[in-house]
Coordinates of C-alpha atoms in Angstrom, one line a residue:
M1 CA 26.3 -7.3 43.5
N2 CA 25.4 -10.9 42.6
D3 CA 23.0 -12.1 40.0
F4 CA 20.2 -12.5 42.5
D5 CA 20.4 -8.9 43.6
T6 CA 20.5 -7.7 40.0
F7 CA 17.4 -9.8 39.3
R8 CA 15.7 -8.4 42.4
H9 CA 16.4 -4.8 41.5
E10 CA 15.1 -5.3 37.9
A11 CA 12.0 -7.1 39.2
E12 CA 11.3 -4.2 41.7
A13 CA 11.7 -1.7 38.9
A14 CA 9.3 -3.7 36.6
V15 CA 6.7 -3.9 39.4
R16 CA 7.0 -0.1 40.1
V17 CA 6.5 0.7 36.4
A18 CA 3.5 -1.7 36.2
L19 CA 2.0 -0.2 39.3
Q20 CA 2.6 3.3 38.0
W21 CA 0.8 2.6 34.8
F22 CA -2.0 0.7 36.5
L23 CA -2.6 3.5 38.9
L24 CA -2.6 5.9 35.9
A25 CA -4.7 3.7 33.6
V26 CA -7.5 3.3 36.2
P27 CA -8.5 6.9 36.6
M28 CA -7.8 7.5 32.9
G29 CA -10.1 4.7 31.8
L30 CA -12.8 5.7 34.2
L31 CA -12.7 9.4 33.4
C32 CA -12.5 8.9 29.6
G33 CA -15.1 6.2 29.9
F34 CA -17.5 8.5 31.7
L35 CA -16.9 11.4 29.3
G36 CA -17.0 9.1 26.3
T37 CA -20.3 7.7 27.4
L38 CA -21.7 11.2 28.0
F39 CA -20.5 12.2 24.6
H40 CA -22.0 9.1 23.0
L41 CA -25.4 9.8 24.6
A42 CA -25.3 13.5 23.7
V43 CA -24.6 12.7 20.0
E44 CA -27.2 10.0 19.9
H45 CA -29.9 12.2 21.4
A46 CA -28.9 15.0 19.1
T47 CA -29.3 12.7 16.1
E48 CA -32.7 11.5 17.3
L49 CA -33.9 15.0 17.9
R50 CA -32.8 16.1 14.4
A51 CA -34.7 13.1 12.9
A52 CA -37.8 14.1 14.9
Q53 CA -37.4 17.8 14.1
P54 CA -36.1 18.2 10.5
W55 CA -36.3 22.0 10.7
L56 CA -33.2 21.9 12.8
L57 CA -31.2 21.4 9.6
F58 CA -31.9 25.1 8.8
L59 CA -30.1 26.1 11.9
L60 CA -26.8 24.6 10.7
P61 CA -25.3 28.0 9.6
V62 CA -26.1 29.5 13.0
A63 CA -24.6 26.4 14.7
G64 CA -21.5 27.0 12.7
L65 CA -21.2 30.6 14.0
L66 CA -21.6 29.3 17.6
I67 CA -18.9 26.7 17.0
N68 CA -16.6 29.4 15.7
A69 CA -17.3 31.6 18.7
L70 CA -16.8 28.7 21.1
Y71 CA -13.3 28.0 19.6
K72 CA -12.4 31.6 19.8
V73 CA -13.4 32.0 23.4
T74 CA -11.5 28.8 24.4
K75 CA -8.5 29.9 22.2
C76 CA -8.6 26.5 20.3
E77 CA -8.9 28.0 16.8
G78 CA -7.0 25.8 14.4
V79 CA -6.5 23.0 17.0
G80 CA -7.5 19.5 15.8
T81 CA -6.6 15.9 15.7
N82 CA -3.2 16.7 14.1
N83 CA -2.2 18.6 17.2
V84 CA -3.0 15.6 19.4
L85 CA -1.0 13.4 17.2
R86 CA 2.0 15.8 17.3
A87 CA 1.7 15.6 21.1
V88 CA 2.3 11.9 20.8
Q89 CA 5.1 12.3 18.3
S90 CA 7.0 15.3 19.7
G91 CA 5.4 16.2 23.0
E92 CA 3.6 19.3 21.8
P93 CA 1.2 20.6 24.5
V94 CA -2.6 20.3 24.1
S95 CA -5.0 22.6 25.8
I96 CA -7.5 21.1 28.2
L97 CA -10.1 23.6 26.9
L98 CA -10.1 21.5 23.7
V99 CA -12.3 19.0 25.5
P100 CA -15.4 21.2 26.0
A101 CA -14.8 22.9 22.7
I102 CA -14.8 19.8 20.6
F103 CA -17.5 18.1 22.7
L104 CA -20.0 21.0 22.2
G105 CA -18.9 21.6 18.6
T106 CA -19.5 18.0 17.5
V107 CA -22.8 17.8 19.3
L108 CA -24.0 21.0 17.5
T109 CA -22.8 19.7 14.2
H110 CA -24.8 16.5 14.6
L111 CA -27.8 18.2 16.0
C112 CA -28.1 20.5 13.0
G113 CA -27.3 18.0 10.3
G114 CA -23.6 18.3 9.5
S115 CA -22.1 15.3 7.8
A116 CA -19.4 14.1 10.2
G117 CA -18.4 11.3 12.5
R118 CA -17.4 11.5 16.1
E119 CA -14.1 9.6 16.5
G120 CA -12.0 12.7 15.6
A121 CA -13.6 14.4 18.6
A122 CA -12.9 11.2 20.7
L123 CA -9.2 11.3 19.8
Q124 CA -8.9 15.0 20.5
M125 CA -10.7 14.8 23.9
G126 CA -8.9 11.6 25.0
G127 CA -5.6 12.9 23.9
S128 CA -6.1 16.2 25.6
I129 CA -7.1 14.6 28.9
G130 CA -4.2 12.1 28.7
W131 CA -1.6 14.8 28.0
N132 CA -2.9 17.2 30.7
L133 CA -3.2 14.4 33.3
G134 CA 0.4 13.4 32.5
T135 CA 1.5 17.0 32.9
L136 CA -0.4 17.3 36.2
L137 CA 1.4 14.2 37.5
R138 CA 4.7 15.6 36.2
L139 CA 5.5 12.5 34.1
K140 CA 8.5 12.4 31.9
D141 CA 8.1 13.3 28.2
H142 CA 7.9 9.7 27.0
D143 CA 5.5 8.8 29.8
R144 CA 3.3 11.8 29.1
R145 CA 3.0 10.7 25.4
T146 CA 2.0 7.2 26.6
A147 CA -0.7 8.8 28.8
T148 CA -1.9 10.7 25.7
I149 CA -2.2 7.4 23.8
S150 CA -4.0 5.8 26.7
G151 CA -6.6 8.6 26.8
M152 CA -7.2 8.3 23.0
A153 CA -7.6 4.6 23.3
A154 CA -10.1 4.9 26.2
F155 CA -12.3 7.5 24.5
F156 CA -12.3 5.5 21.3
S157 CA -13.2 2.3 23.1
A158 CA -16.1 4.0 25.0
L159 CA -17.6 5.2 21.7
F160 CA -17.3 2.1 19.6
G161 CA -17.0 -0.7 22.2
T162 CA -13.9 -2.1 20.5
P163 CA -11.1 -2.0 23.2
L164 CA -8.5 -4.0 21.4
A165 CA -8.8 -2.2 18.1
A166 CA -8.9 1.1 20.1
A167 CA -5.6 0.4 21.9
C168 CA -3.7 -0.6 18.7
F169 CA -5.2 2.2 16.7
A170 CA -4.2 4.9 19.2
M171 CA -0.6 3.4 19.2
M172 CA -0.2 3.1 15.4
V173 CA -2.2 6.0 14.0
E174 CA -0.1 8.4 11.9
D175 CA 2.8 5.9 11.8
V176 CA 3.7 6.2 15.4
G177 CA 4.0 2.4 15.3
L178 CA 6.7 0.5 17.1
T179 CA 8.0 3.6 18.9
F180 CA 5.2 3.2 21.5
T181 CA 4.6 -0.5 21.7
S182 CA 5.3 -0.1 25.4
A183 CA 2.1 1.9 25.7
F184 CA 0.0 -1.2 24.8
V185 CA -0.6 -2.4 28.4
P186 CA -1.7 1.0 29.8
A187 CA -3.7 1.8 26.7
F188 CA -5.5 -1.5 26.6
T189 CA -6.2 -1.3 30.4
S190 CA -7.7 2.2 30.0
A191 CA -9.7 1.0 26.9
L192 CA -11.1 -2.0 28.8
L193 CA -12.1 0.2 31.8
A194 CA -13.7 2.8 29.5
Y195 CA -15.5 0.0 27.7
G196 CA -16.8 -1.4 31.0
C197 CA -18.0 2.1 31.9
S198 CA -20.0 2.5 28.7
L199 CA -21.6 -1.0 29.3
A200 CA -22.5 0.1 32.9
F201 CA -24.5 3.0 31.4
G202 CA -26.4 0.7 29.1
I203 CA -24.5 1.5 25.8
A204 CA -24.3 -1.6 23.6
P205 CA -21.0 -1.9 21.7
T206 CA -21.1 -1.3 17.9
H207 CA -21.8 -4.7 16.4
F208 CA -23.2 -6.0 13.1
A209 CA -24.7 -9.4 12.3
L210 CA -22.8 -10.8 9.4
T211 CA -23.0 -14.0 7.4
A212 CA -19.7 -14.7 5.6
P213 CA -19.4 -16.9 2.5
E214 CA -17.3 -20.0 2.4
L215 CA -13.6 -19.4 2.3
N216 CA -12.3 -20.8 -1.0
V217 CA -10.1 -19.7 -4.0
R218 CA -13.0 -18.1 -5.9
T219 CA -14.2 -16.0 -2.9
A220 CA -10.6 -15.0 -2.1
L221 CA -10.1 -13.8 -5.7
L222 CA -13.3 -11.8 -5.7
V223 CA -12.3 -10.1 -2.4
I224 CA -8.9 -9.2 -3.9
V225 CA -10.7 -7.5 -6.8
L226 CA -13.0 -5.7 -4.3
G227 CA -10.0 -4.7 -2.2
V228 CA -8.3 -3.1 -5.2
A229 CA -11.5 -1.2 -6.0
C230 CA -11.7 -0.1 -2.3
A231 CA -8.1 1.2 -2.6
A232 CA -9.2 3.6 -5.4
V233 CA -12.2 4.8 -3.3
S234 CA -10.1 5.2 -0.2
R235 CA -7.7 7.3 -2.3
L236 CA -10.7 9.4 -3.6
F237 CA -12.0 9.8 0.0
C238 CA -8.6 11.0 1.4
Y239 CA -7.9 13.2 -1.6
T240 CA -11.3 14.9 -1.4
L241 CA -10.9 15.6 2.3
H242 CA -7.4 17.0 1.8
F243 CA -8.3 19.0 -1.3
M244 CA -11.3 20.6 0.4
E245 CA -9.5 21.2 3.6
H246 CA -6.9 23.4 1.8
T247 CA -9.0 24.9 -1.0
V248 CA -12.1 26.1 0.9
P249 CA -10.2 28.3 3.3
K250 CA -8.4 29.9 0.3
V251 CA -11.7 30.6 -1.4
L252 CA -13.4 31.9 1.9
P253 CA -10.6 33.1 4.2
N254 CA -12.9 34.6 6.7
P255 CA -13.9 31.8 9.1
W256 CA -17.3 33.4 10.0
V257 CA -18.3 33.7 6.4
R258 CA -16.9 30.2 5.6
V259 CA -18.8 28.4 8.3
F260 CA -22.0 30.2 7.5
A261 CA -21.8 29.7 3.7
G262 CA -20.8 26.0 4.3
G263 CA -23.9 25.5 6.4
V264 CA -26.1 26.9 3.7
L265 CA -24.4 24.7 1.1
V266 CA -24.8 21.6 3.3
I267 CA -28.5 22.4 3.6
G268 CA -28.9 22.8 -0.2
F269 CA -27.0 19.6 -1.0
S270 CA -28.9 17.7 1.7
Y271 CA -32.2 18.5 0.0
L272 CA -30.7 17.6 -3.4
F273 CA -29.3 14.3 -2.3
G274 CA -32.0 13.3 0.3
V275 CA -32.6 14.9 3.7
G276 CA -31.3 12.8 6.6
R277 CA -29.6 10.1 4.6
Y278 CA -26.2 11.8 4.5
N279 CA -26.5 14.1 7.5
G280 CA -24.8 13.1 10.8
A281 CA -22.8 9.9 11.0
G282 CA -25.2 7.7 9.0
M283 CA -25.1 4.6 11.2
S284 CA -28.6 3.6 10.0
V285 CA -27.4 3.5 6.4
I286 CA -24.3 1.5 7.4
T287 CA -26.5 -1.0 9.3
A288 CA -28.8 -1.4 6.3
A289 CA -25.8 -2.0 4.0
V290 CA -24.2 -4.6 6.2
E291 CA -27.1 -6.4 7.6
H292 CA -29.7 -6.1 4.8
G293 CA -27.6 -5.5 1.7
Q294 CA -29.3 -2.2 0.9
A295 CA -27.5 0.8 -0.5
L296 CA -27.9 3.3 -3.3
P297 CA -25.3 3.4 -6.1
W298 CA -24.4 7.0 -5.4
D299 CA -24.4 6.8 -1.6
F300 CA -20.6 6.7 -1.2
V301 CA -20.0 9.7 -3.5
C302 CA -22.6 11.9 -1.8
K303 CA -21.2 11.0 1.6
I304 CA -17.6 11.8 0.6
F305 CA -18.6 15.2 -0.8
L306 CA -20.8 16.2 2.1
T307 CA -18.3 15.1 4.7
A308 CA -15.5 17.0 3.0
L309 CA -17.7 20.1 2.7
T310 CA -18.8 19.9 6.4
L311 CA -15.3 19.5 7.9
S312 CA -13.6 22.0 5.6
C313 CA -16.0 24.8 6.4
G314 CA -15.3 24.6 10.2
F315 CA -17.8 22.1 11.6
K316 CA -16.6 19.5 14.0
G317 CA -16.5 15.7 14.0
G318 CA -14.4 13.0 12.5
E319 CA -13.8 10.9 9.4
V320 CA -13.9 7.3 10.7
V321 CA -17.6 6.8 10.7
P322 CA -18.0 8.5 7.3
S323 CA -15.3 6.1 6.0
F324 CA -17.4 3.3 7.4
F325 CA -20.4 4.7 5.5
V326 CA -18.4 5.1 2.3
G327 CA -16.9 1.6 2.5
A328 CA -20.1 -0.2 3.5
T329 CA -22.3 1.5 0.7
F330 CA -19.6 1.1 -1.9
G331 CA -19.0 -2.6 -1.1
C332 CA -22.8 -3.2 -0.9
V333 CA -23.2 -1.9 -4.5
V334 CA -20.1 -3.4 -6.1
G335 CA -20.0 -6.7 -4.3
P336 CA -23.0 -8.3 -6.0
L337 CA -21.6 -7.2 -9.4
L338 CA -18.6 -9.4 -8.6
G339 CA -20.6 -12.2 -7.3
L340 CA -20.2 -11.6 -3.5
P341 CA -23.1 -11.3 -1.1
A342 CA -24.1 -7.6 -0.7
G343 CA -23.9 -7.6 3.1
F344 CA -20.5 -9.3 3.3
A345 CA -19.1 -7.1 0.6
A346 CA -20.3 -4.1 2.6
A347 CA -18.4 -5.4 5.6
V348 CA -15.2 -5.9 3.6
G349 CA -15.6 -2.4 2.1
L350 CA -16.2 -0.9 5.6
V351 CA -13.0 -2.2 7.1
S352 CA -10.9 -1.9 4.0
I353 CA -11.6 1.8 3.4
F354 CA -11.1 2.5 7.1
C355 CA -7.7 0.7 6.7
G356 CA -6.8 2.8 3.6
A357 CA -7.9 6.1 5.3
T358 CA -6.0 5.5 8.5
N359 CA -3.0 3.5 7.1
A360 CA -3.3 1.1 10.1
L361 CA -3.5 -2.5 9.0
I362 CA -3.5 -4.4 12.3
P363 CA -6.0 -2.2 14.1
S364 CA -8.3 -2.5 11.0
I365 CA -8.2 -6.3 11.2
L366 CA -8.9 -6.2 14.9
L367 CA -11.7 -3.8 14.3
G368 CA -13.2 -6.3 11.8
F369 CA -12.9 -9.0 14.4
E370 CA -14.7 -6.9 17.1
L371 CA -17.4 -5.4 14.8
F372 CA -18.4 -8.7 13.2
S373 CA -17.5 -11.2 15.9
G374 CA -14.8 -12.8 13.8
A375 CA -17.1 -13.7 10.9
G376 CA -15.2 -13.8 7.6
L377 CA -12.1 -12.4 9.3
E378 CA -9.7 -14.0 6.8
L379 CA -11.4 -12.5 3.8
I380 CA -11.7 -9.1 5.6
A381 CA -8.0 -9.2 6.4
L382 CA -7.3 -10.0 2.7
G383 CA -9.2 -6.9 1.7
C384 CA -7.3 -4.7 4.1
G385 CA -4.0 -6.3 2.9
M386 CA -4.9 -5.4 -0.7
I387 CA -5.5 -1.8 0.3
I388 CA -2.1 -1.5 2.0
M389 CA -0.3 -3.3 -0.8
C390 CA -1.8 -1.0 -3.4
M391 CA -0.7 2.0 -1.5
M392 CA 2.8 0.6 -0.9
M393 CA 3.3 -0.4 -4.6
A394 CA 2.1 3.0 -5.8
K395 CA 4.6 4.7 -3.5
R396 CA 7.4 2.2 -4.2
Y397 CA 7.2 2.2 -8.0
N398 CA 6.2 5.9 -8.2
F399 CA 3.1 5.2 -10.3
P400 CA 2.2 8.1 -12.5
K401 CA -0.3 10.7 -11.4
G402 CA -2.5 13.0 -13.4
E403 CA -1.2 16.3 -14.6
G404 CA -1.2 18.9 -11.8
V405 CA -2.9 22.3 -11.9
A406 CA -0.9 25.4 -11.9
K407 CA -0.6 27.3 -8.7
G408 CA -3.6 29.5 -8.2
E409 CA -5.6 27.7 -10.9
G410 CA -7.1 25.0 -8.6
I411 CA -9.7 27.2 -7.1
K412 CA -10.8 28.5 -10.5
V413 CA -11.0 25.0 -11.9
L414 CA -13.1 23.8 -8.9
L415 CA -15.5 26.7 -9.2
R416 CA -15.9 26.3 -12.9
G417 CA -16.5 22.6 -12.5
I418 CA -19.2 22.7 -9.8
L419 CA -22.1 23.8 -12.0
P420 CA -21.4 21.4 -14.9
M421 CA -21.0 18.5 -12.5
M422 CA -24.5 19.3 -11.2
T423 CA -25.8 17.8 -14.5
L424 CA -24.7 14.4 -13.3
I425 CA -26.2 14.9 -9.9
I426 CA -29.6 16.1 -11.4
I427 CA -29.8 13.0 -13.5
M428 CA -28.8 10.5 -10.8
V429 CA -30.8 12.0 -7.9
G430 CA -33.8 12.9 -10.0
T431 CA -34.2 9.4 -11.6
G432 CA -33.2 7.6 -8.4
A433 CA -35.7 9.6 -6.3
G434 CA -38.5 9.0 -8.9
V435 CA -38.9 12.8 -9.6
F436 CA -38.7 12.2 -13.4
T437 CA -38.0 9.3 -15.8
A438 CA -34.7 8.7 -17.7
T439 CA -36.1 10.4 -20.8
E440 CA -37.3 13.4 -18.9
A441 CA -33.9 13.5 -17.1
S442 CA -32.1 13.8 -20.5
A443 CA -34.4 16.7 -21.6
I444 CA -33.9 18.5 -18.3
A445 CA -30.1 18.0 -18.5
C446 CA -30.1 19.4 -22.1
V447 CA -32.0 22.5 -20.9
Y448 CA -29.7 22.9 -17.9
T449 CA -26.5 22.6 -20.0
M450 CA -27.9 25.0 -22.6
F451 CA -28.6 27.5 -19.8
L452 CA -25.0 27.1 -18.5
S453 CA -23.6 27.5 -22.0
M454 CA -25.6 30.6 -23.0
V455 CA -26.1 32.4 -19.7
V456 CA -23.4 31.4 -17.2
F457 CA -20.3 30.7 -19.3
R458 CA -21.5 32.5 -22.4
S459 CA -19.6 30.1 -24.6
V460 CA -22.7 29.7 -26.9
K461 CA -24.4 32.7 -28.7
L462 CA -28.0 32.7 -29.8
R463 CA -26.9 32.6 -33.5
D464 CA -25.0 29.3 -32.8
V465 CA -28.2 27.5 -31.7
G466 CA -29.3 26.8 -35.3
G467 CA -25.9 25.1 -36.2
I468 CA -26.0 23.1 -32.9
L469 CA -29.5 21.8 -33.7
K470 CA -28.5 21.0 -37.3
N471 CA -25.4 19.0 -36.1
S472 CA -27.5 17.2 -33.5
L473 CA -30.1 16.2 -36.1
K474 CA -27.4 14.8 -38.3
T475 CA -26.0 12.7 -35.5
L476 CA -29.5 11.6 -34.4
A477 CA -30.4 10.6 -38.0
I478 CA -27.3 8.4 -38.2
V479 CA -28.0 6.8 -34.8
M480 CA -31.7 6.2 -35.5
T481 CA -31.0 4.7 -38.9
L482 CA -28.5 2.3 -37.3
L483 CA -31.0 1.5 -34.5
A484 CA -33.9 0.9 -37.0
T485 CA -31.7 -1.4 -39.1
A486 CA -30.5 -3.3 -36.0
K487 CA -34.0 -3.6 -34.7
A488 CA -35.2 -5.2 -38.0
F489 CA -32.2 -7.5 -38.0
A490 CA -32.8 -8.5 -34.4
Y491 CA -36.4 -9.2 -35.2
M492 CA -35.5 -11.4 -38.1
M493 CA -32.9 -13.3 -36.0
T494 CA -35.6 -14.0 -33.4
E495 CA -38.2 -15.1 -35.9
L496 CA -35.7 -17.6 -37.4
R497 CA -35.0 -18.9 -33.8
I498 CA -31.3 -18.2 -34.2
P499 CA -30.8 -17.4 -30.5
A500 CA -32.0 -20.9 -29.6
M501 CA -29.6 -22.4 -32.1
I502 CA -26.7 -20.4 -30.8
T503 CA -27.6 -21.5 -27.2
A504 CA -27.7 -25.1 -28.2
A505 CA -24.4 -24.7 -30.1
L506 CA -22.6 -23.1 -27.2
L507 CA -23.9 -25.7 -24.7
S508 CA -22.7 -28.5 -27.1
I509 CA -19.2 -27.1 -26.7
T510 CA -19.1 -27.0 -22.9
S511 CA -21.5 -27.0 -20.0
N512 CA -19.0 -25.1 -17.7
K513 CA -20.5 -21.7 -17.0
Y514 CA -17.1 -20.0 -16.6
V515 CA -16.0 -21.2 -20.1
L516 CA -19.3 -20.1 -21.6
M517 CA -19.0 -16.7 -20.0
L518 CA -15.5 -16.4 -21.3
I519 CA -16.7 -17.1 -24.8
V520 CA -19.5 -14.5 -24.5
N521 CA -17.0 -11.9 -23.1
I522 CA -14.5 -12.5 -25.9
L523 CA -17.3 -12.3 -28.5
L524 CA -18.6 -9.0 -27.2
L525 CA -15.1 -7.5 -26.9
L526 CA -14.3 -8.4 -30.6
L527 CA -17.7 -7.0 -31.8
G528 CA -17.1 -3.8 -29.9
C529 CA -13.9 -3.2 -31.8
F530 CA -15.8 -2.9 -35.2
M531 CA -19.4 -1.6 -34.4
D532 CA -21.0 1.1 -32.4
M533 CA -22.5 0.3 -29.0
A534 CA -26.1 1.2 -29.7
P535 CA -26.8 -1.1 -32.6
L536 CA -24.7 -3.9 -31.0
I537 CA -26.9 -3.7 -27.8
T538 CA -30.0 -3.9 -30.0
I539 CA -28.7 -6.9 -32.0
M540 CA -26.9 -8.9 -29.4
T541 CA -29.2 -8.6 -26.5
P542 CA -32.0 -10.9 -27.9
I543 CA -29.3 -13.3 -29.1
L544 CA -27.2 -13.7 -26.0
L545 CA -29.7 -13.1 -23.2
P546 CA -31.2 -16.6 -23.6
V547 CA -27.7 -18.0 -23.5
V548 CA -26.7 -16.4 -20.2
T549 CA -30.1 -16.9 -18.5
N550 CA -30.0 -20.5 -19.4
P551 CA -29.9 -22.7 -16.2
A552 CA -26.4 -23.8 -17.3
I553 CA -25.1 -20.3 -16.6
G554 CA -28.0 -18.8 -14.5
M555 CA -26.8 -15.2 -14.9
D556 CA -29.0 -12.3 -13.7
P557 CA -30.1 -10.1 -16.7
V558 CA -28.9 -6.9 -14.9
H559 CA -25.5 -8.5 -14.3
F560 CA -25.3 -9.4 -18.0
G561 CA -26.2 -5.9 -19.0
V562 CA -23.3 -4.6 -17.0
V563 CA -20.9 -7.1 -18.5
M564 CA -22.2 -6.3 -22.1
I565 CA -21.8 -2.5 -21.7
F566 CA -18.3 -3.0 -20.1
N567 CA -17.0 -5.2 -22.9
L568 CA -18.5 -3.1 -25.7
A569 CA -17.1 0.1 -24.1
V570 CA -13.6 -1.5 -24.0
G571 CA -13.9 -2.7 -27.5
L572 CA -15.0 0.7 -28.7
C573 CA -11.9 2.3 -27.2
T574 CA -9.7 -0.2 -29.0
P575 CA -8.1 1.3 -32.2

């Protein structure tokens, strides 16, 4: 056989493979596109109905029981996204009955207010369809796994309208990586067809209007800092999901009791945190954070907790949209403190925490490109890169972890800690919602902790109250004496116009705002080493506030307050 015959045979083989995958990708893309569109519309209408009828939230425990019954009837108990991923990795079979089970389970979860996403359901349904279609066509093991990836990509693309990110994400999720790079063409083809199908039904792709700052060294450094912070939040998000997933079934081993009790808890915490804000996927909050720069400081914590509680109790959905919520709200709050625009910082947080949660760098960057039309892509990619680098360095250098809890003690520690942690939630939610003032919040928190100490934990006896009040008055007397003296000293400084003289002296040294802020930071850090925070705040605020609000620096007073507290706290911890 000559070289031409060899080339001809290889070309014919390549054409056969291409035709095979094209013929498979077309029905896969159309089927998953149609079902993905139907799923998108069902979840969307369920969310709108819940918003119009808030009483549906009280049906969440009943919905949980129905989901449990549905999974029992379809024999899909315990089957989830991990089973689909194992089908890609090792060829493990996936039941086709998973499609109606996860479809209806996720719609019921969103209808009744569970805090969950939808992409987990998309991966499960797409993977189940792909695997079973490959089995029906009697494809080889490797080809059947490729079909599974194509189904996952198509369903993901129909939901989010991001075909390129969907194809790469389906290939690389769970470190499948380079083993299935050959699946890109059929996966991308299926994703494009599914995307076209969703457009044909009038579903607009997920897209956010974003204005990115200028790309320069300063902005890049700020994004690096934000990326490191996002790595910590991503770790918290994953750890909380993992911890609750393994702990809740141990506390409540009966699935019927677990899902009903979980529904009751979600209702309670929803009313405590704010009904509607953290229920469902939360796309309206994500849009407000990215496009309008609006988010509450505790949004990301509340969403992490409610999502972990919802999924660990047996409700259905996914973690990707909640990771969007967590990242967008965290970035929106932290970004302005660093000097980044709130909306852009929300976009960086959204993509970065998705990257940390999925451990998929390239799909995350492509997702950022498709969600924001390429705006600020370099800086978004930098944030994603910082997430991955932090994870790799922690693993490579074996960074120390906190002390573990003895086996069997974790559940007891969790249960003992829930009620005391409610003190923080009462203060934050109560003051944030305007239920009471900060002073009233402190009084309510004192009454609540006294109730826990005397009634729940019984660590304080009635005879101990007198001694506690006596010690509290001693401490209060010391603090009030310091504050009174500091107040008098600050008044004297102001009357003598010393702040104006200090401002003039500092401006005579330099007019560079960064140098001036460095001087102020060092001064606060040194003072914090020798004096308590309360008198220092009283003394230094009237002295330094005119300096930092001077047009030469132009610092926001709230930003200065954060800087002052941070420096004084670090100084206070210094021996």
